[in-house]
Amino acid sequence: MNAPTDAQRMEKIVSLCKRRGFIFQSSEIYGGLNGAWDYGPLGVELKRNLKNYWWRVMVHERDDVVGIDGAILTHPAVLKASGHVEGFSDPMIDCRTCKAHFRADQLAEKKGVRQCPNCGGKDLTEARQFNLMFETHVGASAEESSVAYLRPETAQSIFVQFKNILEVSRKKLPFGIAQIGKAFRNEINPRNFTFRSREFEQMELEYFCRPEQGMEFLEYWKEERLKFYENVGLSRANLNVLDVPDQERAFYSKGTYDIEYDFPFGRQELEGVAYRTDYDLSQHQKASGKSLEYFDEETKERFIPHVVEPSAGVDRTVLALICEAYTEDQAPNDKGEMESRIVLRFSPRIAPIKCAVFPLLKNKEQLVAKAKEVVRLLRPDMTVFYDESGAIGRRYRRQDEIGTPFGVTVDFETLGEKDPALRDTVTVRDRDSMKQERIAIQDLSAILLERLR
Ligand code: ATP
């Protein structure tokens, strides 16, 4: 069942992203570059937190995975062997009336007649294959021999470096190689905000195993990846696992799951978990003439490992996180009257700013000095935003809108003016429940860190 779409909600999210500095259109002052996006001050923090958490659970917390950071510029032989030069294409159709290009599966149909989804025109070309790779030239000459590609996925450098990494890491099967990095696809129709871009980031793991373990690890990784999404704050109810049918899978894949998310524009893929057999390593062994075999010391067998690949999109996940977090509810203002507020209910783990610190009044030197001391104390451990301007309710509201989970206020009690027992304590306000608690400054960092893990 596809979730109902909600264009209005999506519009509000896109506008909040721009207004608060999560995501801007790339080259905006020149009219924008279609399919490219720039992450602003908050977007870059959110994206980093997501990537760091992925790296933590996929690499650092495991014994069986190591990382790499491969080049974006790719030798054409790599992408010939992988099949991308020949076959990494989408069927494209042009409208002769409005000159729009679109993917064949985006064609509108009215009473069995094919129509342009842009202008409704019926004068359309036949579908032809359009290769999605960006080609460039390396060095001063622009000849055939200098062609290189911007990688269309991060996976291929993992396959190509398989032997080197096997040797240096001394891992035994099953083990994985992980990478996070940019990938480029000249998508025919970039759309749905950052969902389909021409430049994007992937988080990929290639998990190598014995052939008979492939199906088992496919199931294992699907489950692990679902847990990951829940751990960054996506609710299970908004996630869906699609078991990709035989006819829609790559010919070499023995099983693929798409992990999908119910975006306001519909149910769409976040990540593919694919059992790719020994296809990639075999292709590179054949084309390069270099052995990419694994020697099993126990059984004395030599063979090409099989691979299961969980391949996630950073930008799509960031977008899902924002869509999931976006909430409108009611909160009291400084006079105690209820007002509507926008709140991004990010999991504290991935929230761009972890803690905001406010002196109750900005014209009381001691409050300001103490608040700045709290900021200095917290900064080595987390992202902190200091704000002294405006009524306290307004300051909370500004932080709610960007998803800051904790608001720390330094007030007269902190200075010990009312009750000496409360000296050097602050109030900590929780973004979601809006409840406040009093915490000693010396315990603040440890308590907040525990909630952010
Ligand atoms: P789609 O069918 O949506 O084009 P795909 O199946 O071609 O995606 P894969 O090749 O499996 O995608 O890439 C793995 C992941 O990379 C995707 O699940 C997605 O999160 C991300 N990704 C792929 N293409 C794009 C894109 N154009 N913009 C943003 N992210 C992308």
Tab-separated table of C-alpha atoms and ligand atoms in Angstrom:
chain	number	residue	atom	x	y	z
A	1	MET	CA	0.000	0.000	0.000
A	2	ASN	CA	1.421	3.355	-0.977
A	3	ALA	CA	1.121	6.100	1.624
A	4	PRO	CA	-1.027	9.082	0.618
A	5	THR	CA	1.008	11.968	-0.759
A	6	ASP	CA	0.954	15.387	0.860
A	7	ALA	CA	2.235	18.157	-1.404
A	8	GLN	CA	1.445	20.887	1.093
A	9	ARG	CA	3.511	19.255	3.827
A	10	MET	CA	6.398	18.838	1.395
A	11	GLU	CA	6.223	22.512	0.454
A	12	LYS	CA	6.455	23.513	4.105
A	13	ILE	CA	9.462	21.239	4.594
A	14	VAL	CA	11.293	22.630	1.557
A	15	SER	CA	10.631	26.155	2.709
A	16	LEU	CA	11.825	25.430	6.280
A	17	CYS	CA	14.990	23.841	4.852
A	18	LYS	CA	15.818	27.059	3.056
A	19	ARG	CA	14.663	29.466	5.765
A	20	ARG	CA	16.682	27.822	8.528
A	21	GLY	CA	19.711	26.864	6.459
A	22	PHE	CA	19.464	23.123	5.975
A	23	ILE	CA	19.477	22.942	2.175
A	24	PHE	CA	19.833	25.551	-0.588
A	25	GLN	CA	19.571	25.219	-4.325
A	26	SER	CA	23.072	25.064	-5.750
A	27	SER	CA	24.247	28.182	-7.665
A	28	GLU	CA	20.985	29.815	-6.606
A	29	ILE	CA	21.987	33.422	-7.403
A	30	TYR	CA	22.581	32.337	-11.015
A	31	GLY	CA	19.223	30.643	-11.330
A	32	GLY	CA	20.235	27.274	-9.871
A	33	LEU	CA	21.879	24.158	-11.262
A	34	ASN	CA	19.287	21.455	-11.707
A	35	GLY	CA	19.966	18.338	-9.646
A	36	ALA	CA	22.592	19.901	-7.371
A	37	TRP	CA	22.096	21.094	-3.794
A	38	ASP	CA	24.196	22.869	-1.183
A	39	TYR	CA	23.820	21.988	2.484
A	40	GLY	CA	23.778	25.033	4.760
A	41	PRO	CA	25.116	25.372	8.309
A	42	LEU	CA	22.477	23.080	9.845
A	43	GLY	CA	22.244	20.683	6.903
A	44	VAL	CA	25.953	19.966	6.987
A	45	GLU	CA	25.785	19.073	10.703
A	46	LEU	CA	22.785	16.807	10.213
A	47	LYS	CA	24.414	15.071	7.264
A	48	ARG	CA	27.677	14.610	9.150
A	49	ASN	CA	25.918	13.164	12.175
A	50	LEU	CA	24.171	10.659	9.934
A	51	LYS	CA	27.381	9.649	8.169
A	52	ASN	CA	29.297	9.433	11.453
A	53	TYR	CA	26.630	7.228	12.970
A	54	TRP	CA	26.656	4.951	9.909
A	55	TRP	CA	30.449	4.729	10.086
A	56	ARG	CA	30.295	4.035	13.813
A	57	VAL	CA	27.893	1.095	13.557
A	58	MET	CA	29.089	-0.273	10.214
A	59	VAL	CA	32.852	0.049	10.775
A	60	HIS	CA	34.007	1.054	14.272
A	61	GLU	CA	31.685	-1.166	16.279
A	62	ARG	CA	32.519	-4.260	14.219
A	63	ASP	CA	35.538	-6.528	13.916
A	64	ASP	CA	34.686	-7.662	10.418
A	65	VAL	CA	34.522	-4.363	8.481
A	66	VAL	CA	37.216	-1.901	7.386
A	67	GLY	CA	36.825	1.364	5.519
A	68	ILE	CA	38.203	2.990	2.370
A	69	ASP	CA	37.976	6.387	0.719
A	70	GLY	CA	38.338	5.948	-3.027
A	71	ALA	CA	38.833	8.439	-5.840
A	72	ILE	CA	35.853	9.920	-7.650
A	73	LEU	CA	37.623	10.043	-11.017
A	74	THR	CA	37.442	6.531	-12.376
A	75	HIS	CA	39.417	4.710	-15.058
A	76	PRO	CA	37.098	3.804	-17.931
A	77	ALA	CA	38.275	0.182	-17.812
A	78	VAL	CA	36.722	-0.173	-14.341
A	79	LEU	CA	33.315	0.940	-15.550
A	80	LYS	CA	33.547	-1.074	-18.751
A	81	ALA	CA	34.202	-4.215	-16.730
A	82	SER	CA	31.385	-3.450	-14.280
A	83	GLY	CA	28.928	-3.015	-17.152
A	84	HIS	CA	28.247	0.682	-16.558
A	85	VAL	CA	29.658	1.967	-19.872
A	86	GLU	CA	27.431	-0.428	-21.814
A	87	GLY	CA	24.384	-0.610	-19.653
A	88	PHE	CA	24.037	2.100	-17.015
A	89	SER	CA	21.229	3.880	-18.758
A	90	ASP	CA	17.576	4.786	-18.490
A	91	PRO	CA	15.116	4.770	-21.377
A	92	MET	CA	14.470	8.397	-22.351
A	93	ILE	CA	11.625	9.916	-24.367
A	94	ASP	CA	11.457	13.472	-25.776
A	95	CYS	CA	8.356	15.548	-26.282
A	96	ARG	CA	8.509	17.221	-29.721
A	97	THR	CA	6.043	19.887	-28.577
A	98	CYS	CA	7.671	21.275	-25.403
A	99	LYS	CA	11.131	19.690	-25.921
A	100	ALA	CA	11.061	18.118	-22.436
A	101	HIS	CA	13.027	14.921	-21.798
A	102	PHE	CA	11.718	12.346	-19.402
A	103	ARG	CA	12.179	8.764	-18.335
A	104	ALA	CA	9.917	6.318	-20.143
A	105	ASP	CA	8.316	5.243	-16.853
A	106	GLN	CA	7.203	8.834	-16.175
A	107	LEU	CA	5.039	8.916	-19.263
A	108	ALA	CA	1.447	9.941	-18.627
A	109	GLU	CA	-1.307	7.939	-20.280
A	110	LYS	CA	-4.847	9.093	-20.996
A	111	LYS	CA	-7.339	6.624	-22.434
A	112	GLY	CA	-4.473	4.463	-23.618
A	113	VAL	CA	-2.733	7.343	-25.436
A	114	ARG	CA	0.813	8.286	-24.393
A	115	GLN	CA	1.151	11.888	-23.245
A	116	CYS	CA	3.944	14.205	-22.228
A	117	PRO	CA	3.799	14.584	-18.404
A	118	ASN	CA	4.906	18.215	-18.833
A	119	CYS	CA	2.589	19.684	-21.495
A	120	GLY	CA	0.206	16.854	-22.287
A	121	GLY	CA	1.482	16.757	-25.906
A	122	LYS	CA	1.130	13.511	-27.824
A	123	ASP	CA	3.979	13.959	-30.321
A	124	LEU	CA	6.615	11.870	-28.571
A	125	THR	CA	9.800	10.133	-29.724
A	126	GLU	CA	10.411	6.436	-29.199
A	127	ALA	CA	12.389	5.526	-26.076
A	128	ARG	CA	16.155	5.447	-26.482
A	129	GLN	CA	18.827	4.505	-23.977
A	130	PHE	CA	20.483	7.453	-22.240
A	131	ASN	CA	23.701	6.705	-20.308
A	132	LEU	CA	23.634	8.313	-16.869
A	133	MET	CA	27.388	8.594	-16.386
A	134	PHE	CA	29.227	11.906	-16.380
A	135	GLU	CA	32.200	11.724	-18.689
A	136	THR	CA	35.206	13.990	-18.317
A	137	HIS	CA	38.775	14.257	-19.615
A	138	VAL	CA	41.905	13.842	-17.585
A	139	GLY	CA	44.941	15.934	-18.547
A	140	ALA	CA	45.357	18.563	-21.230
A	141	SER	CA	44.091	16.641	-24.267
A	142	ALA	CA	40.456	15.895	-24.875
A	143	GLU	CA	40.923	12.691	-26.852
A	144	GLU	CA	39.362	9.293	-26.515
A	145	SER	CA	42.380	8.081	-24.537
A	146	SER	CA	41.910	10.703	-21.831
A	147	VAL	CA	38.318	9.828	-20.942
A	148	ALA	CA	37.516	9.281	-17.279
A	149	TYR	CA	34.177	9.084	-15.489
A	150	LEU	CA	32.841	10.569	-12.308
A	151	ARG	CA	31.885	7.420	-10.414
A	152	PRO	CA	28.180	6.569	-10.609
A	153	GLU	CA	28.437	4.563	-7.358
A	154	THR	CA	31.108	4.174	-4.700
A	155	ALA	CA	31.083	0.372	-4.884
A	156	GLN	CA	33.462	-0.151	-7.796
A	157	SER	CA	36.559	1.198	-6.043
A	158	ILE	CA	35.887	-1.317	-3.276
A	159	PHE	CA	35.862	-4.196	-5.757
A	160	VAL	CA	38.925	-2.925	-7.574
A	161	GLN	CA	40.870	-2.585	-4.283
A	162	PHE	CA	39.603	-5.885	-2.908
A	163	LYS	CA	42.981	-7.654	-3.141
A	164	ASN	CA	44.991	-4.808	-1.609
A	165	ILE	CA	42.606	-4.513	1.308
A	166	LEU	CA	42.467	-8.244	1.853
A	167	GLU	CA	46.259	-8.288	2.112
A	168	VAL	CA	46.679	-5.316	4.428
A	169	SER	CA	43.740	-6.031	6.727
A	170	ARG	CA	44.366	-9.793	6.951
A	171	LYS	CA	40.605	-10.332	7.273
A	172	LYS	CA	39.010	-13.726	6.799
A	173	LEU	CA	35.629	-14.292	5.184
A	174	PRO	CA	33.071	-13.089	5.940
A	175	PHE	CA	34.254	-9.481	6.065
A	176	GLY	CA	33.259	-6.164	4.598
A	177	ILE	CA	34.674	-2.984	3.113
A	178	ALA	CA	32.756	0.236	3.712
A	179	GLN	CA	32.812	3.582	1.999
A	180	ILE	CA	30.983	6.898	2.169
A	181	GLY	CA	31.375	9.320	-0.690
A	182	LYS	CA	30.026	11.260	-3.620
A	183	ALA	CA	28.503	9.628	-6.684
A	184	PHE	CA	27.225	11.273	-9.857
A	185	ARG	CA	24.417	10.348	-12.209
A	186	ASN	CA	23.122	12.491	-15.021
A	187	GLU	CA	19.514	11.763	-14.066
A	188	ILE	CA	17.035	12.607	-16.805
A	189	ASN	CA	14.610	14.261	-14.386
A	190	PRO	CA	16.032	15.286	-11.024
A	191	ARG	CA	13.025	15.813	-8.755
A	192	ASN	CA	11.358	15.649	-5.387
A	193	PHE	CA	13.772	18.118	-3.798
A	194	THR	CA	17.051	16.301	-3.025
A	195	PHE	CA	15.548	12.847	-3.515
A	196	ARG	CA	16.793	12.407	-7.078
A	197	SER	CA	19.897	14.519	-7.605
A	198	ARG	CA	22.730	14.436	-10.108
A	199	GLU	CA	25.359	14.726	-7.414
A	200	PHE	CA	24.729	12.812	-4.206
A	201	GLU	CA	26.423	10.776	-1.521
A	202	GLN	CA	26.249	7.084	-0.847
A	203	MET	CA	27.071	4.954	2.181
A	204	GLU	CA	27.967	1.516	0.878
A	205	LEU	CA	29.162	-1.709	2.377
A	206	GLU	CA	30.407	-4.622	0.281
A	207	TYR	CA	30.212	-7.668	2.542
A	208	PHE	CA	32.198	-10.602	1.142
A	209	CYS	CA	31.325	-14.159	2.043
A	210	ARG	CA	31.400	-17.787	0.897
A	211	PRO	CA	28.878	-18.505	-1.896
A	212	GLU	CA	26.673	-20.667	0.321
A	213	GLN	CA	26.306	-17.810	2.857
A	214	GLY	CA	24.972	-15.219	0.403
A	215	MET	CA	21.246	-15.622	1.031
A	216	GLU	CA	21.736	-15.768	4.793
A	217	PHE	CA	23.720	-12.499	4.815
A	218	LEU	CA	21.149	-10.853	2.578
A	219	GLU	CA	18.570	-11.438	5.327
A	220	TYR	CA	21.037	-10.429	8.032
A	221	TRP	CA	21.884	-7.095	6.402
A	222	LYS	CA	18.281	-6.255	5.641
A	223	GLU	CA	17.517	-6.586	9.362
A	224	GLU	CA	20.627	-4.659	10.437
A	225	ARG	CA	19.794	-1.831	8.089
A	226	LEU	CA	16.206	-1.613	9.314
A	227	LYS	CA	17.536	-1.336	12.862
A	228	PHE	CA	19.843	1.444	11.711
A	229	TYR	CA	16.990	3.509	10.330
A	230	GLU	CA	15.015	3.078	13.533
A	231	ASN	CA	18.087	4.078	15.544
A	232	VAL	CA	18.377	7.372	13.703
A	233	GLY	CA	14.731	8.122	14.333
A	234	LEU	CA	12.677	6.813	11.404
A	235	SER	CA	9.613	4.990	12.651
A	236	ARG	CA	9.122	1.401	11.547
A	237	ALA	CA	5.603	2.308	10.401
A	238	ASN	CA	7.060	4.624	7.746
A	239	LEU	CA	9.573	2.049	6.474
A	240	ASN	CA	8.776	-0.681	4.019
A	241	VAL	CA	10.776	-3.601	2.688
A	242	LEU	CA	10.196	-4.432	-0.948
A	243	ASP	CA	11.352	-7.859	-2.053
A	244	VAL	CA	12.364	-6.914	-5.597
A	245	PRO	CA	10.796	-9.420	-8.030
A	246	ASP	CA	13.025	-11.565	-10.310
A	247	GLN	CA	12.269	-9.628	-13.499
A	248	GLU	CA	13.204	-6.262	-11.925
A	249	ARG	CA	16.488	-7.362	-10.364
A	250	ALA	CA	19.889	-7.027	-12.010
A	251	PHE	CA	20.504	-10.298	-13.895
A	252	TYR	CA	23.411	-11.273	-11.610
A	253	SER	CA	21.550	-10.644	-8.345
A	254	LYS	CA	20.050	-13.597	-6.522
A	255	GLY	CA	18.000	-11.418	-4.212
A	256	THR	CA	17.441	-7.718	-3.583
A	257	TYR	CA	15.471	-5.818	-0.981
A	258	ASP	CA	14.649	-2.171	-1.365
A	259	ILE	CA	14.205	-0.402	1.952
A	260	GLU	CA	11.609	2.256	1.256
A	261	TYR	CA	10.335	5.258	3.163
A	262	ASP	CA	6.928	6.907	3.039
A	263	PHE	CA	7.898	10.431	1.975
A	264	PRO	CA	5.217	13.118	1.635
A	265	PHE	CA	5.617	12.573	-2.148
A	266	GLY	CA	5.075	8.839	-1.851
A	267	ARG	CA	6.832	5.589	-1.011
A	268	GLN	CA	10.375	5.645	-2.395
A	269	GLU	CA	13.663	3.786	-2.086
A	270	LEU	CA	16.150	4.786	0.609
A	271	GLU	CA	18.520	1.879	0.241
A	272	GLY	CA	19.048	-1.265	-1.798
A	273	VAL	CA	20.310	-4.415	-0.089
A	274	ALA	CA	21.471	-6.685	-2.889
A	275	TYR	CA	23.066	-10.101	-3.073
A	276	ARG	CA	25.325	-9.490	-6.101
A	277	THR	CA	26.903	-12.981	-6.165
A	278	ASP	CA	30.489	-12.976	-7.477
A	279	TYR	CA	29.565	-10.830	-10.479
A	280	ASP	CA	31.692	-7.726	-9.809
A	281	LEU	CA	34.879	-9.441	-8.686
A	282	SER	CA	34.626	-11.959	-11.558
A	283	GLN	CA	34.181	-9.174	-14.097
A	284	HIS	CA	37.224	-7.284	-12.766
A	285	GLN	CA	39.320	-10.437	-12.617
A	286	LYS	CA	38.444	-11.211	-16.226
A	287	ALA	CA	39.050	-7.678	-17.507
A	288	SER	CA	42.231	-6.907	-15.554
A	289	GLY	CA	43.811	-10.336	-15.776
A	290	LYS	CA	44.641	-10.045	-12.053
A	291	SER	CA	43.507	-12.708	-9.647
A	292	LEU	CA	40.836	-11.518	-7.237
A	293	GLU	CA	40.483	-14.903	-5.608
A	294	TYR	CA	40.408	-15.664	-1.935
A	295	PHE	CA	42.392	-18.529	-0.452
A	296	ASP	CA	40.662	-20.309	2.378
A	297	GLU	CA	43.407	-21.629	4.639
A	298	GLU	CA	41.195	-24.145	6.370
A	299	THR	CA	39.686	-25.823	3.337
A	300	LYS	CA	42.621	-24.980	1.008
A	301	GLU	CA	40.100	-23.770	-1.586
A	302	ARG	CA	40.631	-20.832	-3.905
A	303	PHE	CA	37.495	-19.019	-5.071
A	304	ILE	CA	35.960	-15.657	-5.852
A	305	PRO	CA	33.933	-14.480	-2.829
A	306	HIS	CA	30.283	-13.596	-3.151
A	307	VAL	CA	29.056	-10.221	-1.946
A	308	VAL	CA	26.028	-8.699	-0.233
A	309	GLU	CA	25.740	-4.944	-0.651
A	310	PRO	CA	23.699	-2.615	1.546
A	311	SER	CA	23.818	0.641	-0.442
A	312	ALA	CA	22.217	3.690	1.138
A	313	GLY	CA	21.757	7.261	-0.010
A	314	VAL	CA	22.958	9.949	2.397
A	315	ASP	CA	20.822	12.698	0.871
A	316	ARG	CA	17.700	10.559	0.711
A	317	THR	CA	18.129	9.577	4.331
A	318	VAL	CA	18.701	13.195	5.389
A	319	LEU	CA	15.493	14.095	3.585
A	320	ALA	CA	13.626	11.238	5.275
A	321	LEU	CA	14.938	12.387	8.660
A	322	ILE	CA	13.665	15.908	8.058
A	323	CYS	CA	10.291	14.668	6.786
A	324	GLU	CA	9.910	12.338	9.772
A	325	ALA	CA	10.916	15.050	12.247
A	326	TYR	CA	8.667	17.823	10.907
A	327	THR	CA	5.783	18.408	13.309
A	328	GLU	CA	3.354	21.214	14.019
A	329	ASP	CA	1.917	21.349	17.518
A	330	GLN	CA	0.886	23.768	20.272
A	331	ALA	CA	3.144	25.307	22.893
A	332	PRO	CA	2.643	28.072	25.458
A	333	ASN	CA	4.272	31.467	24.822
A	334	ASP	CA	5.776	33.712	27.532
A	335	LYS	CA	2.282	34.783	28.615
A	336	GLY	CA	1.141	31.199	28.911
A	337	GLU	CA	-1.090	31.426	25.806
A	338	MET	CA	-1.033	28.459	23.474
A	339	GLU	CA	0.560	29.095	20.082
A	340	SER	CA	1.273	26.815	17.197
A	341	ARG	CA	4.908	25.847	16.862
A	342	ILE	CA	6.991	24.022	14.290
A	343	VAL	CA	9.254	21.454	15.829
A	344	LEU	CA	11.730	19.100	14.209
A	345	ARG	CA	11.660	16.031	16.408
A	346	PHE	CA	15.091	14.724	15.436
A	347	SER	CA	16.574	11.927	17.453
A	348	PRO	CA	19.134	13.659	19.740
A	349	ARG	CA	21.723	11.368	18.116
A	350	ILE	CA	21.482	13.109	14.765
A	351	ALA	CA	20.187	16.591	15.695
A	352	PRO	CA	22.459	19.263	14.161
A	353	ILE	CA	22.679	21.368	17.331
A	354	LYS	CA	22.562	19.341	20.518
A	355	CYS	CA	22.133	22.035	23.095
A	356	ALA	CA	21.181	25.718	23.221
A	357	VAL	CA	22.364	27.859	26.108
A	358	PHE	CA	20.487	30.969	27.198
A	359	PRO	CA	21.155	33.565	29.878
A	360	LEU	CA	17.698	34.488	31.204
A	361	LEU	CA	18.420	38.192	30.599
A	362	LYS	CA	21.047	39.602	28.294
A	363	ASN	CA	21.639	42.788	30.298
A	364	LYS	CA	22.697	40.992	33.482
A	365	GLU	CA	26.430	40.576	33.241
A	366	GLN	CA	26.666	37.721	35.716
A	367	LEU	CA	24.020	35.670	33.878
A	368	VAL	CA	25.772	36.222	30.551
A	369	ALA	CA	29.185	35.333	31.990
A	370	LYS	CA	27.854	32.160	33.569
A	371	ALA	CA	26.031	31.138	30.372
A	372	LYS	CA	29.215	31.615	28.359
A	373	GLU	CA	31.057	29.489	30.887
A	374	VAL	CA	28.482	26.706	30.345
A	375	VAL	CA	28.974	27.025	26.580
A	376	ARG	CA	32.752	26.636	26.953
A	377	LEU	CA	32.244	23.636	29.198
A	378	LEU	CA	29.963	21.818	26.712
A	379	ARG	CA	31.633	22.729	23.397
A	380	PRO	CA	34.350	20.043	23.383
A	381	ASP	CA	31.607	17.401	23.682
A	382	MET	CA	28.778	18.624	21.462
A	383	THR	CA	27.484	21.344	19.142
A	384	VAL	CA	26.168	24.232	21.239
A	385	PHE	CA	24.283	27.352	20.212
A	386	TYR	CA	24.393	30.441	22.417
A	387	ASP	CA	21.461	32.833	22.203
A	388	GLU	CA	20.756	35.864	24.382
A	389	SER	CA	18.341	37.843	22.240
A	390	GLY	CA	14.584	38.063	22.709
A	391	ALA	CA	12.113	36.604	25.182
A	392	ILE	CA	13.016	33.150	26.434
A	393	GLY	CA	9.914	31.596	24.834
A	394	ARG	CA	10.961	32.974	21.444
A	395	ARG	CA	14.439	31.567	21.896
A	396	TYR	CA	13.023	28.121	22.690
A	397	ARG	CA	10.815	28.340	19.614
A	398	ARG	CA	13.758	29.119	17.325
A	399	GLN	CA	15.550	26.023	18.624
A	400	ASP	CA	12.439	23.829	18.343
A	401	GLU	CA	12.250	24.717	14.683
A	402	ILE	CA	15.746	23.369	14.032
A	403	GLY	CA	15.324	20.345	16.281
A	404	THR	CA	17.691	21.204	19.151
A	405	PRO	CA	16.814	18.593	21.791
A	406	PHE	CA	18.010	20.447	24.896
A	407	GLY	CA	17.713	24.069	26.028
A	408	VAL	CA	19.797	25.147	29.023
A	409	THR	CA	18.831	28.340	30.835
A	410	VAL	CA	21.054	30.202	33.271
A	411	ASP	CA	18.839	32.129	35.693
A	412	PHE	CA	19.090	33.892	39.051
A	413	GLU	CA	18.960	30.563	40.857
A	414	THR	CA	22.132	29.582	39.019
A	415	LEU	CA	23.783	32.539	40.700
A	416	GLY	CA	22.526	31.302	44.080
A	417	GLU	CA	20.499	34.457	44.686
A	418	LYS	CA	17.318	32.770	45.875
A	419	ASP	CA	18.488	29.499	47.332
A	420	PRO	CA	22.184	28.797	47.882
A	421	ALA	CA	21.469	25.085	47.361
A	422	LEU	CA	20.641	25.854	43.718
A	423	ARG	CA	23.866	27.746	43.033
A	424	ASP	CA	25.564	26.446	39.875
A	425	THR	CA	22.525	24.534	38.678
A	426	VAL	CA	20.678	25.264	35.411
A	427	THR	CA	17.307	24.335	33.977
A	428	VAL	CA	17.330	21.881	31.104
A	429	ARG	CA	14.269	21.957	28.914
A	430	ASP	CA	13.345	18.965	26.791
A	431	ARG	CA	12.250	19.914	23.253
A	432	ASP	CA	9.470	17.337	22.911
A	433	SER	CA	7.879	17.214	26.361
A	434	MET	CA	8.831	20.875	27.122
A	435	LYS	CA	9.451	19.680	30.702
A	436	GLN	CA	12.200	21.373	32.681
A	437	GLU	CA	14.575	19.859	35.191
A	438	ARG	CA	17.342	21.321	37.337
A	439	ILE	CA	20.814	19.949	36.812
A	440	ALA	CA	24.150	20.851	38.402
A	441	ILE	CA	26.508	22.428	35.864
A	442	GLN	CA	29.229	19.975	36.761
A	443	ASP	CA	26.986	17.011	35.776
A	444	LEU	CA	25.560	18.630	32.655
A	445	SER	CA	27.979	17.329	30.067
A	446	ALA	CA	27.832	13.718	31.263
A	447	ILE	CA	24.021	13.707	31.504
A	448	LEU	CA	23.514	15.220	28.056
A	449	LEU	CA	26.136	12.982	26.441
A	450	GLU	CA	24.346	9.928	27.784
A	451	ARG	CA	21.140	11.117	26.067
A	452	LEU	CA	22.957	11.818	22.785
A	453	ARG	CA	24.752	8.509	22.312
B	1	ATP	P1	16.530	4.711	-8.210
B	1	ATP	O1	15.819	3.482	-8.667
B	1	ATP	O2	15.752	5.547	-7.238
B	1	ATP	O3	17.149	5.502	-9.321
B	1	ATP	P2	18.718	2.998	-7.850
B	1	ATP	O4	18.030	1.711	-7.559
B	1	ATP	O5	19.267	3.275	-9.186
B	1	ATP	O6	17.782	4.198	-7.376
B	1	ATP	P3	21.109	2.264	-6.533
B	1	ATP	O7	21.904	2.193	-7.764
B	1	ATP	O8	20.665	1.004	-5.861
B	1	ATP	O9	19.850	3.215	-6.776
B	1	ATP	O10	21.880	3.206	-5.497
B	1	ATP	C1	21.879	2.995	-4.110
B	1	ATP	C2	21.327	4.165	-3.353
B	1	ATP	O11	21.925	5.388	-3.785
B	1	ATP	C3	19.837	4.398	-3.563
B	1	ATP	O12	19.069	3.557	-2.730
B	1	ATP	C4	19.699	5.851	-3.196
B	1	ATP	O13	19.579	6.007	-1.792
B	1	ATP	C5	21.001	6.444	-3.650
B	1	ATP	N1	20.784	7.114	-4.958
B	1	ATP	C6	20.799	6.554	-6.172
B	1	ATP	N2	20.547	7.462	-7.135
B	1	ATP	C7	20.357	8.639	-6.480
B	1	ATP	C8	20.066	9.980	-6.924
B	1	ATP	N3	19.940	10.259	-8.202
B	1	ATP	N4	19.941	10.932	-5.991
B	1	ATP	C9	20.074	10.655	-4.682
B	1	ATP	N5	20.354	9.426	-4.216
B	1	ATP	C10	20.501	8.422	-5.083
